[in-house]
Short mmCIF file of C-alpha atoms in Angstrom, two decimals:
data_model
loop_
_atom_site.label_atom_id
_atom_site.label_comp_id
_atom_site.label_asym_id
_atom_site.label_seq_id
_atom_site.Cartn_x
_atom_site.Cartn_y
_atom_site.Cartn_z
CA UNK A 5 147.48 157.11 223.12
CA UNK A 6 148.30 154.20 225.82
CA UNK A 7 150.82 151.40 225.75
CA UNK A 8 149.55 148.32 226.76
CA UNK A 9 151.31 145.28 226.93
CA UNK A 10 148.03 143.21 225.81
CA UNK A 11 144.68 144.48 223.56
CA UNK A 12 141.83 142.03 223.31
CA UNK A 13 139.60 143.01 220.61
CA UNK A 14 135.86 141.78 222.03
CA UNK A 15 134.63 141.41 225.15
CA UNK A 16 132.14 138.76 224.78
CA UNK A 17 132.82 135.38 226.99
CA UNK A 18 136.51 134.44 225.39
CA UNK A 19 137.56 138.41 226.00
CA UNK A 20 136.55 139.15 228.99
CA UNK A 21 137.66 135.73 230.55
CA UNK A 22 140.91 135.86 228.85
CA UNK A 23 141.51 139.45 230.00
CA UNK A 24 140.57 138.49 233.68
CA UNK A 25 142.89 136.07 233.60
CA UNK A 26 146.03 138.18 232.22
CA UNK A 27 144.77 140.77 234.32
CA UNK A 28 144.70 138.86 237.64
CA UNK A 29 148.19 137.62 237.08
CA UNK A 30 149.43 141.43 236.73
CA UNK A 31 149.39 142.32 232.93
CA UNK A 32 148.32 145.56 231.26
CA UNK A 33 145.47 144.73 229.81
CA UNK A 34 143.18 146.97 227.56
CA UNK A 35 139.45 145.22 226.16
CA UNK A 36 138.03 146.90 223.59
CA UNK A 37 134.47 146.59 222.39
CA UNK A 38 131.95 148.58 221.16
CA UNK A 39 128.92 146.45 222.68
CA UNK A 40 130.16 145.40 226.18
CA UNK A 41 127.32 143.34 228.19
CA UNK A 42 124.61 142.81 225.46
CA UNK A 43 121.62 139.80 224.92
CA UNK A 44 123.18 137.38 221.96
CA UNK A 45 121.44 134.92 219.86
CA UNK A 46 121.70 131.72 221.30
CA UNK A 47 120.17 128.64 223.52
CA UNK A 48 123.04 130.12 227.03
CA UNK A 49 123.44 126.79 227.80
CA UNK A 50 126.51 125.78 229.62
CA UNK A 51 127.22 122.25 230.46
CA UNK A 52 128.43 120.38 233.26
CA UNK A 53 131.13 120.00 231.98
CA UNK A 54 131.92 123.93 232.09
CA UNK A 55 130.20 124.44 235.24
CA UNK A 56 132.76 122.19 237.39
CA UNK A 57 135.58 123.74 235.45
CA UNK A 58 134.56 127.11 235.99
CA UNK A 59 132.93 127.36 239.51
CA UNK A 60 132.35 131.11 239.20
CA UNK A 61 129.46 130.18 236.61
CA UNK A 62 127.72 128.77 239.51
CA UNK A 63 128.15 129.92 242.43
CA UNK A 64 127.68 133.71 240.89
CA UNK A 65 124.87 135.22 242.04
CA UNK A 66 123.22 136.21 238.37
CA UNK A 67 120.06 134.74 237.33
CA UNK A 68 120.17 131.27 235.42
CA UNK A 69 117.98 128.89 234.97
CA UNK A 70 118.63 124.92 235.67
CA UNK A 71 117.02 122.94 233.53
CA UNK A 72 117.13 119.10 234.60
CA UNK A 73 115.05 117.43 231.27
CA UNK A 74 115.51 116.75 227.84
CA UNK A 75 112.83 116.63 224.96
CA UNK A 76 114.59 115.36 221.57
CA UNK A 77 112.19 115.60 218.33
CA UNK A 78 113.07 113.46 215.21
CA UNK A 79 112.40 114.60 211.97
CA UNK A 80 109.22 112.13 211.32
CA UNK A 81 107.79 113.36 214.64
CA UNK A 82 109.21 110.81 217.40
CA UNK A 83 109.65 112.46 220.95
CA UNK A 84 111.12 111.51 223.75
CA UNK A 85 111.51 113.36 227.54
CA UNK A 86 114.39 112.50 229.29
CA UNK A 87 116.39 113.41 232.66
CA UNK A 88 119.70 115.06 232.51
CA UNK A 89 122.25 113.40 235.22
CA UNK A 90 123.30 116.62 235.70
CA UNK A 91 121.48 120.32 234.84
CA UNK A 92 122.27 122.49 232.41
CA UNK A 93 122.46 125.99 233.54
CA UNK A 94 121.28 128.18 231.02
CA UNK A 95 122.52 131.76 231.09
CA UNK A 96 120.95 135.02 229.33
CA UNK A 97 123.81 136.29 227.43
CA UNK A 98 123.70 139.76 228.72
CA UNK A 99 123.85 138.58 232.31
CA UNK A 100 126.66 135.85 231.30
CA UNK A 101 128.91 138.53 229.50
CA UNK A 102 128.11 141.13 232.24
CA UNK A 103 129.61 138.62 234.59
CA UNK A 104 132.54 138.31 232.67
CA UNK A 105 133.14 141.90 232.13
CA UNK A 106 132.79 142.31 235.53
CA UNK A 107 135.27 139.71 236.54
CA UNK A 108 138.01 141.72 233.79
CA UNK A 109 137.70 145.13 235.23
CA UNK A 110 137.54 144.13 238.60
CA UNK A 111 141.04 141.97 238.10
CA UNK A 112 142.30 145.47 236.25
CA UNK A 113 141.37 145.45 233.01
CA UNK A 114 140.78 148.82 231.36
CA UNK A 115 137.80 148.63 229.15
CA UNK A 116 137.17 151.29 226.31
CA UNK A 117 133.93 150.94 225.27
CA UNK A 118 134.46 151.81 221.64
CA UNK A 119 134.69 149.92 218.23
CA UNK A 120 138.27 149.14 216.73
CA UNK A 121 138.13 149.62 213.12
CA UNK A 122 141.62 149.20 212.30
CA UNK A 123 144.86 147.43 213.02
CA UNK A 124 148.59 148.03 211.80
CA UNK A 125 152.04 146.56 212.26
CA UNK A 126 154.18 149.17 213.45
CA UNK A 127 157.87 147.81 214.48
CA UNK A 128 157.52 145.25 217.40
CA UNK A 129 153.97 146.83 218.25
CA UNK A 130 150.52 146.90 217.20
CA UNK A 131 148.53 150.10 216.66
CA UNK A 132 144.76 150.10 217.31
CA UNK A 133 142.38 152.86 215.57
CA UNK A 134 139.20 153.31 217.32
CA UNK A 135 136.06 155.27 217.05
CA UNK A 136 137.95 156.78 220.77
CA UNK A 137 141.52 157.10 219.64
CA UNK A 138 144.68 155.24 219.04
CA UNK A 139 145.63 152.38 221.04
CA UNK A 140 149.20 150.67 221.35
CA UNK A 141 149.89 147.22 222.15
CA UNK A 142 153.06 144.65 222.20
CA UNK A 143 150.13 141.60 221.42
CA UNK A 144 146.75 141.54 220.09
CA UNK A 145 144.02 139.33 220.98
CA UNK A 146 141.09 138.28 218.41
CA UNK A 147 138.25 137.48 220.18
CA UNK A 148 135.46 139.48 217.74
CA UNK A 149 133.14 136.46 217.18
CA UNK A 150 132.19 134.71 213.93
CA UNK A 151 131.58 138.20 212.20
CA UNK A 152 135.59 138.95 212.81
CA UNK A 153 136.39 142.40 210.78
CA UNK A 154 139.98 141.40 211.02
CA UNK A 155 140.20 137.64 210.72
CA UNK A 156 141.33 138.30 206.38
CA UNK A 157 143.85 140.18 208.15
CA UNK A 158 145.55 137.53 209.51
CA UNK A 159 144.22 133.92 208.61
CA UNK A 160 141.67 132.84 205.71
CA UNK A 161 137.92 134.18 206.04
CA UNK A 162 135.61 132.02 206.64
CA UNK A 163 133.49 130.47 203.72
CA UNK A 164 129.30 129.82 204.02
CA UNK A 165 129.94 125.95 204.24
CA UNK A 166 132.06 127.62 207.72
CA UNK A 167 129.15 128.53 209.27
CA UNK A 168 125.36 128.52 210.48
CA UNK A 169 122.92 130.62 210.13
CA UNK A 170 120.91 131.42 213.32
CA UNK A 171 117.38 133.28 213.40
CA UNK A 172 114.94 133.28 216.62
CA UNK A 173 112.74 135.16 219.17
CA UNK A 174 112.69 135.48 222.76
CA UNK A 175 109.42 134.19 223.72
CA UNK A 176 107.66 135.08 227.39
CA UNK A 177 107.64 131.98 229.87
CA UNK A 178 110.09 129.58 231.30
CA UNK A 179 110.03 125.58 232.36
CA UNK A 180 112.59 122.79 233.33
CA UNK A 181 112.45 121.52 230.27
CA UNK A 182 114.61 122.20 226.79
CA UNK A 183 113.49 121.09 223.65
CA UNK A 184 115.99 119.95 220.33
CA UNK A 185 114.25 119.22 217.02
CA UNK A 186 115.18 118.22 213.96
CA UNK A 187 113.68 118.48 210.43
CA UNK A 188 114.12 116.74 207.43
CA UNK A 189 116.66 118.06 204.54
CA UNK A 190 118.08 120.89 207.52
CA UNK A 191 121.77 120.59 208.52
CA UNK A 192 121.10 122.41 211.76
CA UNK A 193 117.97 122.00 214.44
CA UNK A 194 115.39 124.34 215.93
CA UNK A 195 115.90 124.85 220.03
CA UNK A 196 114.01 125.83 222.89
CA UNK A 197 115.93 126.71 226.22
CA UNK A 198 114.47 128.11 228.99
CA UNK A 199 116.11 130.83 230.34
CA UNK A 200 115.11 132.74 233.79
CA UNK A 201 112.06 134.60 232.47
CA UNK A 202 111.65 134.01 229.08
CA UNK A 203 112.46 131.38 226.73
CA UNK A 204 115.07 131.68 223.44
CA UNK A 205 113.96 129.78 220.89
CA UNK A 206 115.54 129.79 217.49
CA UNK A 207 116.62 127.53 214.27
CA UNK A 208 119.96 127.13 213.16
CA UNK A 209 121.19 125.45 209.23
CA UNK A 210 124.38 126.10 207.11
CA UNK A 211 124.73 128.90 205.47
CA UNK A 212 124.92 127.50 202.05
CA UNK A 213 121.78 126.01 201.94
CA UNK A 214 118.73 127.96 203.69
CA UNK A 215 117.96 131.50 203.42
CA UNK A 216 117.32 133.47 206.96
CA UNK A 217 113.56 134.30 205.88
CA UNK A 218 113.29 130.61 205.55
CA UNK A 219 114.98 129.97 208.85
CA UNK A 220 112.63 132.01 210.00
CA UNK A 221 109.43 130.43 208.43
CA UNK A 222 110.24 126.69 209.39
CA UNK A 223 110.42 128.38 213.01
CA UNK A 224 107.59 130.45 213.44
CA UNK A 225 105.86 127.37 211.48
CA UNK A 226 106.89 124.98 214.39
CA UNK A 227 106.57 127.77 216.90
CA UNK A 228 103.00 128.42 216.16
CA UNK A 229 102.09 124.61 216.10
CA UNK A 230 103.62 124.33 219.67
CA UNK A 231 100.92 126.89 220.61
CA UNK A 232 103.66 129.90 221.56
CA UNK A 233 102.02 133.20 221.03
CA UNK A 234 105.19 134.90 218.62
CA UNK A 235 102.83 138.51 219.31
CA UNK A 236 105.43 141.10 220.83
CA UNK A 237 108.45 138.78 220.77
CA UNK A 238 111.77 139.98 219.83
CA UNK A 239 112.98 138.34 216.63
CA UNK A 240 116.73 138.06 216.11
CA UNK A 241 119.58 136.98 213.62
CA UNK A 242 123.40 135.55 214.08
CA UNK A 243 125.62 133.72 212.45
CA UNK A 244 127.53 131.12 214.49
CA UNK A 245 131.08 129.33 213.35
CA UNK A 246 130.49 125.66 212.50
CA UNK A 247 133.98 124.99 210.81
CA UNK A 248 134.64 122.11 208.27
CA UNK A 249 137.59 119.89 209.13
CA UNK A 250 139.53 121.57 206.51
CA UNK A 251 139.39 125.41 208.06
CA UNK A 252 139.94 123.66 210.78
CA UNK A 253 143.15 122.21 210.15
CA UNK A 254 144.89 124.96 207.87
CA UNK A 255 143.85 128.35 208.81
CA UNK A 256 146.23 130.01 211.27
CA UNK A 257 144.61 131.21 214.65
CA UNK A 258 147.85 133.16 216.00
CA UNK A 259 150.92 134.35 214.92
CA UNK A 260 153.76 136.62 215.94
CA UNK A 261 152.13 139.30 218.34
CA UNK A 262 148.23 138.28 217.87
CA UNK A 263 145.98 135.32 218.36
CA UNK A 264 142.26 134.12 218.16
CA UNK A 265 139.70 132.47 220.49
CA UNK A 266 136.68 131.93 220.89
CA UNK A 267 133.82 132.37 218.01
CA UNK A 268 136.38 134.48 215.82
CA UNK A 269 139.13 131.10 216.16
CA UNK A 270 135.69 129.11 215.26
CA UNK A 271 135.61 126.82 217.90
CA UNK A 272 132.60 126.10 218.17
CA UNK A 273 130.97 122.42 217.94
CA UNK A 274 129.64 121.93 214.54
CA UNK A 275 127.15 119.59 215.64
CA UNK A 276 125.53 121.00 218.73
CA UNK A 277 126.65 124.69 218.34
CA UNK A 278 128.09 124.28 221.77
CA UNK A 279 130.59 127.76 221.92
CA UNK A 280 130.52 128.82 225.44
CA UNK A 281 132.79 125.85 227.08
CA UNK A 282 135.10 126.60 223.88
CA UNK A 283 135.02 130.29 224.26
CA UNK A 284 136.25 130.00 227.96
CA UNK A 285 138.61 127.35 227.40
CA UNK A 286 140.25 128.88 224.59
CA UNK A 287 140.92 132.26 226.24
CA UNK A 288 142.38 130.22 229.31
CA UNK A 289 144.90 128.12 227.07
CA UNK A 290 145.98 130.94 225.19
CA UNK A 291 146.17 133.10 228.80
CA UNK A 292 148.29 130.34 230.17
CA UNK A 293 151.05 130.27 226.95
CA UNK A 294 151.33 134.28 227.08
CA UNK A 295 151.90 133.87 230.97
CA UNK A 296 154.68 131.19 230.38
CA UNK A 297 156.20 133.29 227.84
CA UNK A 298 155.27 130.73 225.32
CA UNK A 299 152.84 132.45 222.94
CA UNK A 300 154.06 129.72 220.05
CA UNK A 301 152.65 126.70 222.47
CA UNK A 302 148.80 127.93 222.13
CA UNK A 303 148.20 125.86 219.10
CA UNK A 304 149.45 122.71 220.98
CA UNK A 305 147.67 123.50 224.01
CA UNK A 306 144.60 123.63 222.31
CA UNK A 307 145.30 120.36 220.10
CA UNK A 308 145.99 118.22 223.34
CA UNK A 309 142.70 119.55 224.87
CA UNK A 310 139.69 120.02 222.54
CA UNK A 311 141.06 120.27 218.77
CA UNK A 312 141.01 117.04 218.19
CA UNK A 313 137.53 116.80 219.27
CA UNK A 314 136.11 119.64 217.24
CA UNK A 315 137.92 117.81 214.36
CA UNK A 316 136.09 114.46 214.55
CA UNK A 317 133.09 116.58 215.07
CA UNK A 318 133.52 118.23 211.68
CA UNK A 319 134.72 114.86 209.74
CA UNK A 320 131.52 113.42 210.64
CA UNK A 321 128.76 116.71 211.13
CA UNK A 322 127.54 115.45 207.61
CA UNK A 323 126.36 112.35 208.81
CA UNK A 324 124.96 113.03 211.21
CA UNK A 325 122.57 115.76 210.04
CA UNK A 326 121.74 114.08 206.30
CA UNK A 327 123.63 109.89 207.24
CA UNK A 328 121.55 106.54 207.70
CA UNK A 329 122.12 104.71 210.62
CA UNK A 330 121.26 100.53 210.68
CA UNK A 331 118.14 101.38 207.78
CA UNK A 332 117.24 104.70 209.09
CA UNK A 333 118.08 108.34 209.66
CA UNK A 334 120.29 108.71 212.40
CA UNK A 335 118.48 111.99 214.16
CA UNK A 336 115.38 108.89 214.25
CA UNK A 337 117.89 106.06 215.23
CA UNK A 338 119.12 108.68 218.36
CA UNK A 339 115.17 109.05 219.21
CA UNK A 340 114.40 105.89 219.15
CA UNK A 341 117.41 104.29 221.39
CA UNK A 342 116.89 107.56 223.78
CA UNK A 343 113.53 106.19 224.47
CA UNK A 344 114.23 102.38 224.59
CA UNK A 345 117.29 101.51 225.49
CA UNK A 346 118.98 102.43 229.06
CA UNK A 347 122.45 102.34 227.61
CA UNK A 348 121.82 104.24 224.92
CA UNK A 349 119.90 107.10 227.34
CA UNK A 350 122.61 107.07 230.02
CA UNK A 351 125.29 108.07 226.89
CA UNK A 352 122.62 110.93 225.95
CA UNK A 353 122.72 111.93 229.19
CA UNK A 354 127.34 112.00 229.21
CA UNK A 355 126.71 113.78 225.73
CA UNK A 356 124.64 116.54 227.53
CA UNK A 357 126.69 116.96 230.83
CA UNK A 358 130.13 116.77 228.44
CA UNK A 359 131.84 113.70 229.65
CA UNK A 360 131.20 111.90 226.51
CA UNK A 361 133.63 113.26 223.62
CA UNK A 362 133.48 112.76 219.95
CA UNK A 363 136.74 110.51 219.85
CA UNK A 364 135.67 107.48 221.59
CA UNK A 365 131.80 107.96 221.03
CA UNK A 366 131.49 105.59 218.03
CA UNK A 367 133.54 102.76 220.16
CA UNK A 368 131.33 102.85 223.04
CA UNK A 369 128.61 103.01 220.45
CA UNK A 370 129.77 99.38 218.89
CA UNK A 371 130.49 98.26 222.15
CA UNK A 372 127.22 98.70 223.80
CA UNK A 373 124.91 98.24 220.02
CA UNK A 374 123.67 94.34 220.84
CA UNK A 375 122.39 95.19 223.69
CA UNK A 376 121.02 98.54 223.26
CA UNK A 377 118.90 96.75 220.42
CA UNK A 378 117.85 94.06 222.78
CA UNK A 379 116.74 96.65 224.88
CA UNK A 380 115.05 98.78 221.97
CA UNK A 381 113.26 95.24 220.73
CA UNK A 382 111.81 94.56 224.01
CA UNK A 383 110.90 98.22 224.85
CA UNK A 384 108.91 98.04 221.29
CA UNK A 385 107.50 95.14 222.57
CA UNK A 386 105.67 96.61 225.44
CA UNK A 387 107.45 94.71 228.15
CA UNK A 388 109.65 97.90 228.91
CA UNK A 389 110.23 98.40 233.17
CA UNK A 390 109.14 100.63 234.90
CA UNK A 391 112.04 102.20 235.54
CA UNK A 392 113.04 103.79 231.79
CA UNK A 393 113.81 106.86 232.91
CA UNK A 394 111.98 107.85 229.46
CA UNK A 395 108.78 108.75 227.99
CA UNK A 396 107.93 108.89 223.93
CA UNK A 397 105.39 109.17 221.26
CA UNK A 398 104.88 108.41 218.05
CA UNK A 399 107.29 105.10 218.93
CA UNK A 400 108.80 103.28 216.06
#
C-alpha cells in the first residue's frame, strides 16, 4: 500500500494528460488502468483547433495522418468534396494514448497497470482496491470513459438518451480524404477517416433508438456499396457520451476529494462526437484548479471555456439530426449550401478547424443567409465560378 497525493482512474487521453500535467509540476501521482495504450473505436480526429493548443500532438514524432478534404453525404444522396483551411490530423488511438502515457511516466507518474474495482471513503483519504493491491490517495480522479464503473458512485448514471452507440471496422487503405454521411430517421452518422495505414470506418445513433446489429447492418450496407472489401477487417463496438442538456446541467462532475473528465464527465460534442479536444482540455482545467489549491473552481473553469458550448450543442442536437431547415432537412440544407455558396463553405470549413462555436453559429448563420442563397440560386443555375472551391452530385 502507497500514499499518493493524487489517483487518476484511466489512462486514456484525459488521464494520462491530466497526470502529466500534475506530474510535471511535482505531484505524486499514481494512473491506474487496466488497458494502458490500446486501439479505441473512433474516427482519431483532432482538430485545429487542438493541434495549436497542444503542439506536442504535432510535432510528436508518431504516425498520423493529415487529411486536407471533406466529403459530406446527405441523407437523399447529395455529395459534396470540399477543402479543409486547415488539416485534420487523425491519430490511431493506440499511438495517441501511447503518446500520452508516455508523456505521464516520463513527467513521474507511476502507472500500475491493473484494474480498480473499488473505491471507499476512509477519513480525509480515498482507498483504491485493485486487481494489484490497495492504493491510498488524498484525491481521486475519474477519467474511466463513458462505461465509468464508478460514476453511480458519485453523480447520476448516465441514461440511453446520454449516449451513442458506436459499431465499425478497421478497413485496409488510406487517402486525404474523410467522408461524413447521414441517413434518414438516424440521430448519429456513418464516418470514414483515414488513418496512417488503414481506414476506421464506423456508424454512430442514440442508444435509445437503434440496436448495435442494426448499426452494424446500415454500415456494412453502405460499406459494401462504396466497394470496401469488409473480408478480414476487424469489427468493433463502443459507446460514446452524447449528453442531453439536462445531464448536462445537474449531474455533479467533482466533489470533495474526486472529480471527472473526459468521456466519464461526458464531454463530448453531441453533434459531431468530437471527445479528444474535450478530453485534453478537461484534464488541463481541472490540473490547473488542483495546482492553485482551488479544486472547488473546476466547474467554473470549465463553464467559462467549453460548457456553455456543449450546452447549446445539446439544446439543439435534435434538430439538427431529425429538424427542417427553410422547406428541407437540415443535413440536405448543409449539403446543399456546402456546395453552392462560398460563405456557407468557408463556415464548414471554421466548423472543421474549431474556430466556429455553437454560441454564435446561428447569428452568423442569419447574418450571412441572403446571400448565401443568392449564391446557392446562381450556383443551381449553372453560372457558378470557377473558383468554388467545391464539387457535388446529385445537386438540388
Amino acid at each position: 500500500m502507497r500514499n499518493h497525493q493524487i489517483a487518476i482512474l484511466g489512462a486514456g487521453p484525459a488521464g494520462s494528460f491530466a497526470a502529466a500535467k500534475l506530474a510535471a509540476a511535482g505531484q505524486k501521482i499514481v494512473l491506474v488502468d487496466e488497458k494502458l495504450a490500446w486501439e479505441k473505436p473512433c474516427g482519431g480526429g483532432i482538430t485545429h483547433k487542438a493541434i495549436v493548443q497542444y503542439p506536442c500532438l504535432r510535432d510528436s514524432q508518431v504516425e498520423r495522418n493529415w487529411v486536407d478534404q471533406c466529403e459530406i453525404v446527405s441523407p437523399a444522396g447529395r455529395r459534396v468534396v470540399f477543402g479543409l483551411r486547415e488539416p485534420i490530423a487523425i491519430f490511431s488511438r493506440e499511438v495517441l494514448n501511447g503518446l500520452l502515457l508516455e508523456m505521464a511516466q516520463c513527467a513521474g507518474a507511476e502507472v500500475v497497470h491493473s484494474r480498480a474495482t473499488s473505491i471507499a471513503r476512509e477519513t480525509s483519504s480515498w482507498r483504491i482496491q485493485t486487481t494489484l493491491g490497495s492504493i491510498d490517495a488524498d484525491y481521486v480522479v475519474l477519467a474511466t470513459g463513458a462505461r465509468n464503473p464508478f460514476r453511480a458512485q458519485f453523480s447520476r448514471p448516465f441514461t440511453p438518451d446520454d449516449l451513442m452507440a458506436t459499431a465499425g471496422y478497421y478497413i485496409a487503405g488510406s487517402s486525404g480524404t474523410m467522408k461524413i454521411q447521414f441517413l434518414r430517421g438516424l440521430h448519429g452518422y456513418i464516418w470514414i477517416f483515414p488513418r496512417s495505414n488503414h481506414f476506421s470506418a464506423g456508424i454512430c445513433g442514440k442508444m435509445s433508438t437503434p440496436s448495435t446489429a442494426e448499426l452494424r447492418r446500415l454500415l456494412e450496407s453502405h460499406l459494401n456499396e462504396s466497394g470496401f472489401n469488409l473480408e478480414g477487417a476487424r469489427f468493433y463496438a463502443h459507446v460514446l457520451p452524447a449528453l442531453t442538456l439536462n445531464t448536462l446541467r445537474h449531474s455533479p462532475i467533482c466533489g470533495t476529494g474526486w472529480a471527472m473528465i473526459g468521456d466519464a464527465a461526458g464531454f463530448t460534442d453531441p453533434i459531431t462526437g468530437e471527445g479528444l479536444y474535450y478530453a485534453l482540455r478537461s484534464a488541463e482545467l481541472l490540473s490547473q484548479a488542483l495546482l492553485d489549491q482551488k479544486p472547488e473552481s473546476y466547474p467554473q473553469l470549465l463553464r467559462k471555456d467549453f460548457l456553455r458550448e456543449l450546452e447549446m450543442a445539446a439544446r439543439v442536437s435534435d434538430r439538427f439530426f431529425s429538424g427542417s431547415w427553410m422547406g428541407e432537412a437540415v443535413t440536405e440544407r448543409m449539403v446543399q449550401f456546402t456546395a453552392h455558396s462560398a460563405r456557407f463553405r468557408q463556415l464548414m470549413r471554421d466548423m472543421f478547424s474549431g474556430s466556429q462555436g455553437y454560441i454564435n453559429l446561428r447569428q452568423r448563420l442569419y447574418r450571412a443567409l441572403p446571400a448565401m442563397v443568392a449564391e446557392s440560386a446562381v450556383s443551381a443555375l449553372g453560372l457558378r465560378g470557377r473558383a468554388s472551391g467545391s464539387t457535388m452530385s446529385k445537386a438540388s
